[in-house]
Structures are given as structure tokens and as C-alpha cells.
CSV table of C-alpha atoms in Angstrom, one decimal:
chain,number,residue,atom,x,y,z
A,1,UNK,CA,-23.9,9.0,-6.1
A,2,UNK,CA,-22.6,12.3,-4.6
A,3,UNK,CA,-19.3,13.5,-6.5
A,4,UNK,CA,-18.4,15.7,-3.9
A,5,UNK,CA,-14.2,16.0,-5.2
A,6,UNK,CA,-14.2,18.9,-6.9
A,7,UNK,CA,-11.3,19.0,-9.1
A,8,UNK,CA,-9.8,22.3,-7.8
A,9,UNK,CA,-7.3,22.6,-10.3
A,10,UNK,CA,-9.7,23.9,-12.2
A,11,UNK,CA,-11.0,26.4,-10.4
A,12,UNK,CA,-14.9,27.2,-9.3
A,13,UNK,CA,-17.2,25.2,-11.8
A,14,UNK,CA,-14.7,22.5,-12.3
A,15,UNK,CA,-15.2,18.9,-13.4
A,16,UNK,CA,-15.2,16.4,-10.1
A,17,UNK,CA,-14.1,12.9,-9.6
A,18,UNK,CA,-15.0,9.9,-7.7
A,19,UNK,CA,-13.3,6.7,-7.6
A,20,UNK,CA,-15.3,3.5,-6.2
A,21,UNK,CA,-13.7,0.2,-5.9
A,22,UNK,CA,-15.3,-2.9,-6.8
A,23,UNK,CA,-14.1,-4.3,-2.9
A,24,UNK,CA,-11.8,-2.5,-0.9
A,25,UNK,CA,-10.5,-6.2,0.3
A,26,UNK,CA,-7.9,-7.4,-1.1
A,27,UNK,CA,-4.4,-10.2,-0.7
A,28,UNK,CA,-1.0,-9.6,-1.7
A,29,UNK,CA,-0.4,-10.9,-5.8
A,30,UNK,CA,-4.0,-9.9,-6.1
A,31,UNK,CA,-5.6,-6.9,-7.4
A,32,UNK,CA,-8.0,-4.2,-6.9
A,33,UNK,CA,-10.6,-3.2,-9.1
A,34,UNK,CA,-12.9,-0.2,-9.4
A,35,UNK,CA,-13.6,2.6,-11.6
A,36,UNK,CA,-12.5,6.5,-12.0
A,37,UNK,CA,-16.1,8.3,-12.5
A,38,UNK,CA,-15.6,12.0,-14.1
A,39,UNK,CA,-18.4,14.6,-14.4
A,40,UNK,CA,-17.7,17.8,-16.3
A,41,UNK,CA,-18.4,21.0,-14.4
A,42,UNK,CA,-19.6,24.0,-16.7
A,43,UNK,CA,-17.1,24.3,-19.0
A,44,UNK,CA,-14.9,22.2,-21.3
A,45,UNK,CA,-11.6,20.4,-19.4
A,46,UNK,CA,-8.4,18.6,-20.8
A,47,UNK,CA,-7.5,16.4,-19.0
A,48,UNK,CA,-3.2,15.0,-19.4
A,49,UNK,CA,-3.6,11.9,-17.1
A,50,UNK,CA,-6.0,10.0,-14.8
A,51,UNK,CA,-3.8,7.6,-12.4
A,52,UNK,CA,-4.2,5.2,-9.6
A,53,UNK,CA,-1.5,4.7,-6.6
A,54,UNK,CA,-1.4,2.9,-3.3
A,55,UNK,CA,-0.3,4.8,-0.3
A,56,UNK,CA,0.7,4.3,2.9
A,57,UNK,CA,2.4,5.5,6.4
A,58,UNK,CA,6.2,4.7,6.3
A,59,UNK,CA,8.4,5.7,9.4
A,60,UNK,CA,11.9,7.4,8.6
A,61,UNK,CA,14.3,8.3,10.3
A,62,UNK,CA,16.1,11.3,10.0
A,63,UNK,CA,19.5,12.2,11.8
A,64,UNK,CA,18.6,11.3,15.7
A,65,UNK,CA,14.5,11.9,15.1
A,66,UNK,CA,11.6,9.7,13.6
A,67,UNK,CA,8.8,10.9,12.0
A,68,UNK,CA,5.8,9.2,10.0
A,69,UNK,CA,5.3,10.3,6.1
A,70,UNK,CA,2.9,9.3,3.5
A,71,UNK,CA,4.7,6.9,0.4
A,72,UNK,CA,3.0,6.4,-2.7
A,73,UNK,CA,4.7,2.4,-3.5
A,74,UNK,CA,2.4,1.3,-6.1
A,75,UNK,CA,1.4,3.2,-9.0
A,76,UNK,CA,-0.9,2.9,-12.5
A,77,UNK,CA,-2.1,5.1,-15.4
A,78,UNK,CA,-6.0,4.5,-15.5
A,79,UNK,CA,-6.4,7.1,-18.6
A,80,UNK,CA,-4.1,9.3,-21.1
A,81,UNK,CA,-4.8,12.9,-22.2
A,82,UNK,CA,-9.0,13.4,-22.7
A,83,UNK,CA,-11.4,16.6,-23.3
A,84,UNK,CA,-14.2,15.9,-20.6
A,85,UNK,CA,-17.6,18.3,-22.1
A,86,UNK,CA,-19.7,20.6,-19.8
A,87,UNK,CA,-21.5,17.9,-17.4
A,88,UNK,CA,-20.1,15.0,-19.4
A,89,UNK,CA,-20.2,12.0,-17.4
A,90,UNK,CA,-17.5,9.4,-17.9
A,91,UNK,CA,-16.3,6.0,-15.9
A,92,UNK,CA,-13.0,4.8,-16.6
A,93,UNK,CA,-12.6,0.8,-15.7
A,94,UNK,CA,-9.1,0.2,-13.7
A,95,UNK,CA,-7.2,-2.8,-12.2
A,96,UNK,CA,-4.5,-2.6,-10.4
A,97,UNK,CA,-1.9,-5.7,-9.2
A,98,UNK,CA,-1.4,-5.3,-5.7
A,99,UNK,CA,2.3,-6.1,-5.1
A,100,UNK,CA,3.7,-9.2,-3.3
A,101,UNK,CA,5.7,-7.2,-0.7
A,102,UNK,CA,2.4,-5.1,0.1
A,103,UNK,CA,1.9,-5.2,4.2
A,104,UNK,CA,-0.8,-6.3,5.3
A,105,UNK,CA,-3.2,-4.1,7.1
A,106,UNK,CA,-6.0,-6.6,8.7
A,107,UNK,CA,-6.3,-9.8,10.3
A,108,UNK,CA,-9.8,-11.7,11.0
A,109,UNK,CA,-11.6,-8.4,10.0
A,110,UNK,CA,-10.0,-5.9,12.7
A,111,UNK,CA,-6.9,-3.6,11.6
A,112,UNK,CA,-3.9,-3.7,12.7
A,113,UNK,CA,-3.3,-1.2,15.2
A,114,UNK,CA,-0.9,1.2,13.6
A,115,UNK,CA,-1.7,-0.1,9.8
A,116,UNK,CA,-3.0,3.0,7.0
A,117,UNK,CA,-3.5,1.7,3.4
A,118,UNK,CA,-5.3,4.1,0.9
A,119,UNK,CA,-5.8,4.3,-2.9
A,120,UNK,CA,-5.2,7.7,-4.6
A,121,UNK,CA,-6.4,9.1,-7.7
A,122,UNK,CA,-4.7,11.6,-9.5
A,123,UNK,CA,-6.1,13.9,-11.9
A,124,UNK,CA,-2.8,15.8,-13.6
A,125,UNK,CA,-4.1,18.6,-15.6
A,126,UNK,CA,-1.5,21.5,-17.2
A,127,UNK,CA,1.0,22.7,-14.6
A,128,UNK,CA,-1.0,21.4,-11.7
A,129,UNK,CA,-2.1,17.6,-9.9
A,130,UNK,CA,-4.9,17.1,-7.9
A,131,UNK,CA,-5.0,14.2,-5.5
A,132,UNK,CA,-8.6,15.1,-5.3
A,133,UNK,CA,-9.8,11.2,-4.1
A,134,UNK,CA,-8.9,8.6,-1.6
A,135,UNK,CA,-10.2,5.6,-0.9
A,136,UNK,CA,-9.2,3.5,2.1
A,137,UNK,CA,-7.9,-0.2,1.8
A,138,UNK,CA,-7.7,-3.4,3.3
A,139,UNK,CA,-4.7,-6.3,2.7
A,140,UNK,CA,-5.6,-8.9,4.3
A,141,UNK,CA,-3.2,-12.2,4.9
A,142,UNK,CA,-2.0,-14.4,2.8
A,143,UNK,CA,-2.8,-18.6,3.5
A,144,UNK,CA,0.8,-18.5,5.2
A,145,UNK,CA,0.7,-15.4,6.5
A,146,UNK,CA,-2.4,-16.2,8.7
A,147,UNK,CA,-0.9,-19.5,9.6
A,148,UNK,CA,2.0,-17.6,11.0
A,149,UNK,CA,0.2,-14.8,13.0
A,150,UNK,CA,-2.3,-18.0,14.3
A,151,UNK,CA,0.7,-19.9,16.1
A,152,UNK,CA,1.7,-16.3,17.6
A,153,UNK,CA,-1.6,-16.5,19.2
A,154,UNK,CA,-2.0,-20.1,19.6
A,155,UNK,CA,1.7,-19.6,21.9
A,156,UNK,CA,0.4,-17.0,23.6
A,157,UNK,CA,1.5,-13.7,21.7
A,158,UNK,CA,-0.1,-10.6,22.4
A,159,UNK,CA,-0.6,-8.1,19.5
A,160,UNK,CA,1.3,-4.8,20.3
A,161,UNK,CA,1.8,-2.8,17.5
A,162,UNK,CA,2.4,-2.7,13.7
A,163,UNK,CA,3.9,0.1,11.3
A,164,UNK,CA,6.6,0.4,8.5
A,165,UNK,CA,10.1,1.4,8.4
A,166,UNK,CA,12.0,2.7,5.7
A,167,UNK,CA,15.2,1.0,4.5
A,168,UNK,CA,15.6,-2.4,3.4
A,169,UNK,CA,16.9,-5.6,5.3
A,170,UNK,CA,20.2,-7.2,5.0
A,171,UNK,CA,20.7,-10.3,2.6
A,172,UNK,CA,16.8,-10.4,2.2
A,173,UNK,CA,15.7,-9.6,-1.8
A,174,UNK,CA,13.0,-6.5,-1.7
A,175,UNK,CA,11.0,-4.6,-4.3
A,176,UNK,CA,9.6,-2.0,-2.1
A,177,UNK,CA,11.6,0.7,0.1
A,178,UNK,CA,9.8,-0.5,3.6
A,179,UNK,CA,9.1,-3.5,5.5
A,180,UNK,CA,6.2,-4.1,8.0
A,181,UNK,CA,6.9,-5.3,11.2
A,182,UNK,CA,4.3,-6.4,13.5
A,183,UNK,CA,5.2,-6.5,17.1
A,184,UNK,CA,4.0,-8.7,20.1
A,185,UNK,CA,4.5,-9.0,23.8
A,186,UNK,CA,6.2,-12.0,24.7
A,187,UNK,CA,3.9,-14.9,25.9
A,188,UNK,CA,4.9,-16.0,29.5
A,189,UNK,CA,6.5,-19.1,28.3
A,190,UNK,CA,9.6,-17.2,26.7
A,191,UNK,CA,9.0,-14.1,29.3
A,192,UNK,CA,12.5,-14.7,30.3
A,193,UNK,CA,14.6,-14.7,27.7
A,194,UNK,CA,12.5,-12.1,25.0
A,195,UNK,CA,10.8,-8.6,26.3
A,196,UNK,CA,9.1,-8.2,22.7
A,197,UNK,CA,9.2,-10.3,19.2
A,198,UNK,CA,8.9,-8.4,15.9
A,199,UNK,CA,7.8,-9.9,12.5
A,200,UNK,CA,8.3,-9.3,9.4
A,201,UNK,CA,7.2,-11.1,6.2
A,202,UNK,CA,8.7,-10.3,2.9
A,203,UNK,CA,6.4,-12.0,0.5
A,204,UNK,CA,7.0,-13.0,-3.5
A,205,UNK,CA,5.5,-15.4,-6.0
A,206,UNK,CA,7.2,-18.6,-4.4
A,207,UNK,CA,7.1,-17.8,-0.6
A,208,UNK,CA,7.4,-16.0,2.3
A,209,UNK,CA,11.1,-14.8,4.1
A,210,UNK,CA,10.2,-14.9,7.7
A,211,UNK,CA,12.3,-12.3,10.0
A,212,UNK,CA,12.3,-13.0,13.5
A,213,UNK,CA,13.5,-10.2,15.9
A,214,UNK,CA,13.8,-10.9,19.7
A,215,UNK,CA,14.2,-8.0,22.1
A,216,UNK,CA,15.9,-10.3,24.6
A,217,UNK,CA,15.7,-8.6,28.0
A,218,UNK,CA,19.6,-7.7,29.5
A,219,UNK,CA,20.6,-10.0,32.9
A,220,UNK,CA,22.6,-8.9,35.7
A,221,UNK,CA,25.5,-8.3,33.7
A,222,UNK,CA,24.5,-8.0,30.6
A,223,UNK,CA,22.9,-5.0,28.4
A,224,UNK,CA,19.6,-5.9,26.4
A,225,UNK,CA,19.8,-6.8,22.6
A,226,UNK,CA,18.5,-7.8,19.7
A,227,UNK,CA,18.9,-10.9,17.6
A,228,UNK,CA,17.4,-12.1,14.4
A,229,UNK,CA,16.2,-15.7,12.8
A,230,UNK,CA,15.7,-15.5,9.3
A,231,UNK,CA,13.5,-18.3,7.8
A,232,UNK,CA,12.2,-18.8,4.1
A,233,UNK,CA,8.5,-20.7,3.6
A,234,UNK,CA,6.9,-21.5,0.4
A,235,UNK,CA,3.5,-20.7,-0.3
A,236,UNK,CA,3.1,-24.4,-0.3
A,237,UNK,CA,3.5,-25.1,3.3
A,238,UNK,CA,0.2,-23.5,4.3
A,239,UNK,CA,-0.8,-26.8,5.1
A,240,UNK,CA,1.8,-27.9,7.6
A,241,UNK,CA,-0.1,-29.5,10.5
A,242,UNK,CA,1.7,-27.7,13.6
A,243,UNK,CA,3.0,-24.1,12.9
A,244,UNK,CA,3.0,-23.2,16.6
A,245,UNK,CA,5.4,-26.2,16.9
A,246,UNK,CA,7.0,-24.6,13.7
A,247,UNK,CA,7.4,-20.9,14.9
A,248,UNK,CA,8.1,-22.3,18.5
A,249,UNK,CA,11.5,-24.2,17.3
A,250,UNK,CA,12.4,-20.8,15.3
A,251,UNK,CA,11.7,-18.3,18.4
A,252,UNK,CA,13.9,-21.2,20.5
A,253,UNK,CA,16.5,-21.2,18.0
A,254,UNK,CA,16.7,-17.3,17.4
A,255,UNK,CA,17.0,-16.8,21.2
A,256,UNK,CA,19.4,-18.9,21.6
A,257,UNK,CA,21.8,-18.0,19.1
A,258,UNK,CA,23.4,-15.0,21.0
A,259,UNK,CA,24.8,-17.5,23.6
A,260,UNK,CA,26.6,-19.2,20.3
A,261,UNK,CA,27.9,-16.1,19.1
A,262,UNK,CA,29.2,-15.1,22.3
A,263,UNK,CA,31.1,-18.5,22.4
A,264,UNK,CA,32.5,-17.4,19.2
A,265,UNK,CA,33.9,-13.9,20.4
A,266,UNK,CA,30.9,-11.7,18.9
A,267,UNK,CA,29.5,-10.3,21.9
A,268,UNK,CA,28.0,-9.0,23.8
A,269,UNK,CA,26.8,-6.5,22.0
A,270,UNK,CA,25.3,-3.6,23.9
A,271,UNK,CA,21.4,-2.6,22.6
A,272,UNK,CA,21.5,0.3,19.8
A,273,UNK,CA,17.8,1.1,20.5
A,274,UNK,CA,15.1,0.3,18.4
A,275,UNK,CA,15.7,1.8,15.4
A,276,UNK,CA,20.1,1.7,15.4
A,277,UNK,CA,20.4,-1.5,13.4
A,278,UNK,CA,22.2,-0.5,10.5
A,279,UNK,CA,24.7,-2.4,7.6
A,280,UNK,CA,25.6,-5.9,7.4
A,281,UNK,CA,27.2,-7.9,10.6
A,282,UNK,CA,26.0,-9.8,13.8
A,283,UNK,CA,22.8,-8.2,15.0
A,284,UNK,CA,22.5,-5.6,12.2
A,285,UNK,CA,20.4,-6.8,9.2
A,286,UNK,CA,18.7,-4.3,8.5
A,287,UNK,CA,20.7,-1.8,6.1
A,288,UNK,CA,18.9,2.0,5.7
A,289,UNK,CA,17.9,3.8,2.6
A,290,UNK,CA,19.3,6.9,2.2
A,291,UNK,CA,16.4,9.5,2.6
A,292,UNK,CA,15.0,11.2,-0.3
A,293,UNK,CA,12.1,11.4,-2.4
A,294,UNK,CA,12.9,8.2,-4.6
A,295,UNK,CA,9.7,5.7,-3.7
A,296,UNK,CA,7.5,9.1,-3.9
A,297,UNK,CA,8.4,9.8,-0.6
A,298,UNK,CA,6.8,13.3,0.5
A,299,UNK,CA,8.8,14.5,3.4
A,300,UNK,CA,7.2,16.7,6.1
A,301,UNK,CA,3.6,15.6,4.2
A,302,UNK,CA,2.5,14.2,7.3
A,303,UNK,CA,-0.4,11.9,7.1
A,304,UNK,CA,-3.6,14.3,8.6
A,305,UNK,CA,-2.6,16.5,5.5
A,306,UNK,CA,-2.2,14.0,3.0
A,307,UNK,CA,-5.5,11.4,4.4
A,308,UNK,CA,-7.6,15.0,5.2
A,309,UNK,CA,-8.7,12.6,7.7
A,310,UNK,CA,-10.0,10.1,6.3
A,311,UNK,CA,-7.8,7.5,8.3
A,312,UNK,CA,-7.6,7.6,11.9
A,313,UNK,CA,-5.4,4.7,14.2
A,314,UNK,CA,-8.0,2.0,13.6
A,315,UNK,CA,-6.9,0.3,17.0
A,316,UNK,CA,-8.1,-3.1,17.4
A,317,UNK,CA,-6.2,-6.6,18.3
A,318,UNK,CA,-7.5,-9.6,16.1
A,319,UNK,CA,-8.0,-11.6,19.2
């Protein structure tokens, strides 16, 4: 095994470190495993804390502008203060609970087209951290989840796109400060009333909250907009025979509820753009975090700096 991360807090002749995980694969509620391998370079180190995070690529917005940063969400101490000797070689066990909420990055083997996930190991020695390893990660779906995404395609859903965005949704309970939303082109069957449909699962112990968002396309007299289905499915109902029949009924229902609303003095509501749903109220669920650097949030760390290139745009549909 090559240790090729020196540890460059150190300086020339430092220790290096290498973390290796059991199976990069993983599920949300499940864990990853691996080890944190040290060698000592030529001269004695102390060491104040070996520790393990998951990061990822969150959009933010900022003002009128967007940009992508890296977010550290998931963090765990692997090892406390140690003295590693002159070529002293050490492995340090780990397992680390991958959270509920944690978006999923590949479906039937091919990533999701927009999708980074990483493991970083930090090394934080006196007055100085070195994120000196990175080790790229795959969430895969949940039973329900891929029962879900297999009635998009079963209707005829194309895959688009799929990323994060900062901020948390209205009414819905969250422990992380993103949500993933995978988007699709419309099949032909709804071509008329939806341009796009965006996804989002927020997944805990018992279930899944479903959030439906249709891009519904504007008619002769009336601009675009967005409207929202919220649905809540237990882990349990994996098994339901039909979920195209199931995710059918809740695209029909969440399309047709701006005709409802209008009938009730809502509308219409004129399309914010993508991104201008903000605070509670007819079409705006989705309530924004304040930015800052609460969820370890590195603004203006932009992902080639922080991945050193490890992670491209993986591309791929999971036709």
C-alpha cells in the first residue's frame, strides 16, 4: 500500500496517512467502515485528534447569485491525542453511522449526474489541520427509495439532474441543513400540464416524506409556476404492488391542485424562478437558512480545491 498523504503539517519528513474503507457502498441508517492507517515519518509526532466526516456539494444562494460549496454534515472522532514514533505504523479501526437524511448519490450502479459524496480524514495537530485524505462514496437507495425512482421510470421520467440546496423545507422535520432534489423531464403523458418534476426524499427511522414539485408550464394567459404534493411513506410500504399507480395519483393530484387554489382566491401566482421559494404560504415550502458557516459550511471553498480533483461530474442516467 502506497501512503502517498503526507501529513504537511508537519513539515518535510512527516508522518502520512491513508484511510481505506472496508466498501465505499453504503444506504442511509447504515454505516461505513474502514480504517485510519498512520506511518511515522523521521521524527517523533503528537498527534491531538484523528477524525472522520462526510462531505458533500451543497448549492447556496447568496444575495441574487448561486454558487456550489463543500459541507462537511456528518462528523466522528476516530482517535484522541497520540505520540506516533519514527516509521511507527498504526491502523485505527472506525465506523461511522451514515445519517437518515443522507442523499443518495447512485442508482443501479451509475451516479447521479450532479451527485459528490466523499469521506474526509482529519489529522488536527497543534495550531494546524490537515485534510490530508479523501475517499469517494456511494449512497445508494433505500427499498422505498428505489421503488420510488422505478415508477418515475416505469411512467416515463427522464433523469435530468440532481444536486443539493441549502435551507430547509417548510412544515417537513430535518436534521441536516440541505435537501436533495432529483429532477426529471416530464414523460409525454403529463407533457401538458408539468415542464419538469423535482423530488425530494427526506428519510428517518420510520419513513420517507415525499416532496413533489411540478414546474407546470404557463398557458395563454397565465405565467408558469410551481406547486408542491407532500406525501409521507413508511419504510414498510416497499412492498406495495403498483407504485407507478401510486406516484401517478400523487403527480395527478399535485397538478391539479393549483386549479383549487385558484378557486379559493390564491392565485395565480406568477413563477419566482427556481430558486425564489422562500417562507411558509401557498407555493413556498421551502424556508432558507441564513448563510454562515454553521453545518461546516466553507464559503468560497469551492469543490476543485477542496476534492483536489478527486471527483469530477460522474454523468450517467440509471436507465
Amino acid at each position: 500500500m502506497v501512503f502517498k498523504k503526507m501529513l504537511s503539517a508537519f513539515g518535510v519528513g512527516g508522518p502520512s496517512v491513508d484511510t481505506v474503507l472496508t466498501n465505499p457502498n453504503t444506504r442511509p441508517g447504515l454505516a461505513l467502515d474502514g480504517h485510519v492507517n498512520l506511518v511515522g515519518g523521521d521524527v517523533p509526532a503528537s498527534i491531538e485528534q484523528i477524525s472522520v466526516g462526510l462531505v458533500t456539494r451543497v448549492e447556496v444562494e447568496s444575495g441574487d447569485s448561486e454558487y456550489a460549496g463543500i459541507m462537511e454534515f456528518h462528523r466522528m472522532p476516530v482517535s484522541g491525542r497520540l505520540e506516533l514514533a519514527p516509521k511507527q505504523q498504526l491502523s485505527l479501526p472506525f465506523q461511522l453511522p451514515v445519517p437518515w437524511e443522507t442523499p443518495v448519490t447512485d442508482v443501479y450502479g451509475q451516479r447521479l449526474r450532479g451527485m459528490t459524496m466523499g469521506l474526509r480524514t482529519e489529522v488536527a495537530v497543534a495550531r494546524a489541520v490537515d485534510k490530508s485524505d479523501l475517499d469517494q462514496v456511494a449512497v445508494h437507495p433505500l427499498p422505498i427509495h428505489e421503488r420510488i425512482l422505478e415508477a418515475f421510470q416505469t411512467l416515463g421520467f427522464r433523469f435530468k439532474h440532481a444536486d443539493l440546496e441549502r435551507g430547509h423545507i417548510y412544515g417537513v422535520q430535518q436534521t441536516l441543513p440541505f435537501y436533495q432534489e432529483i429532477e426529471f423531464f416530464a414523460a409525454p403523458q403529463y407533457a401538458q400540464a408539468v415542464n419538469e418534476v423535482e423530488l425530494t426524499f427526506v428519510t428517518s427511522q420510520r419513513g420517507v416524506e415525499v416532496i413533489l414539485e411540478c414546474d407546470k408550464r404557463g398557458g395563454f394567459f397565465t405565467a408558469g409556476h410551481d406547486v408542491f404534493g407532500r406525501y409521507t411513506v413508511p419504510h414498510s410500504d416497499a412492498g406495495r404492488t403498483d407504485w407507478a399507480q401510486v406516484v401517478d395519483g400523487w403527480l395527478r393530484e399535485t397538478t391539479s391542485r393549483y386549479g383549487n387554489l385558484r378557486a379559493q382566491g390564491f392565485g395565480p401566482h406568477g413563477h419566482h424562478g427556481h430558486h425564489g421559494r422562500r417562507g411558509p404560504g401557498v407555493g413556498g415550502m421551502v424556508a432558507g437558512a441564513a448563510l454562515g458557516v454553521a453545518g461546516g459550511l466553507v464559503a468560497g471553498e469551492l469543490i476543485e480545491d477542496a476534492f483536489e480533483g478527486d471527483f469530477g461530474d460522474f454523468g450517467g442516467d440509471f436507465e
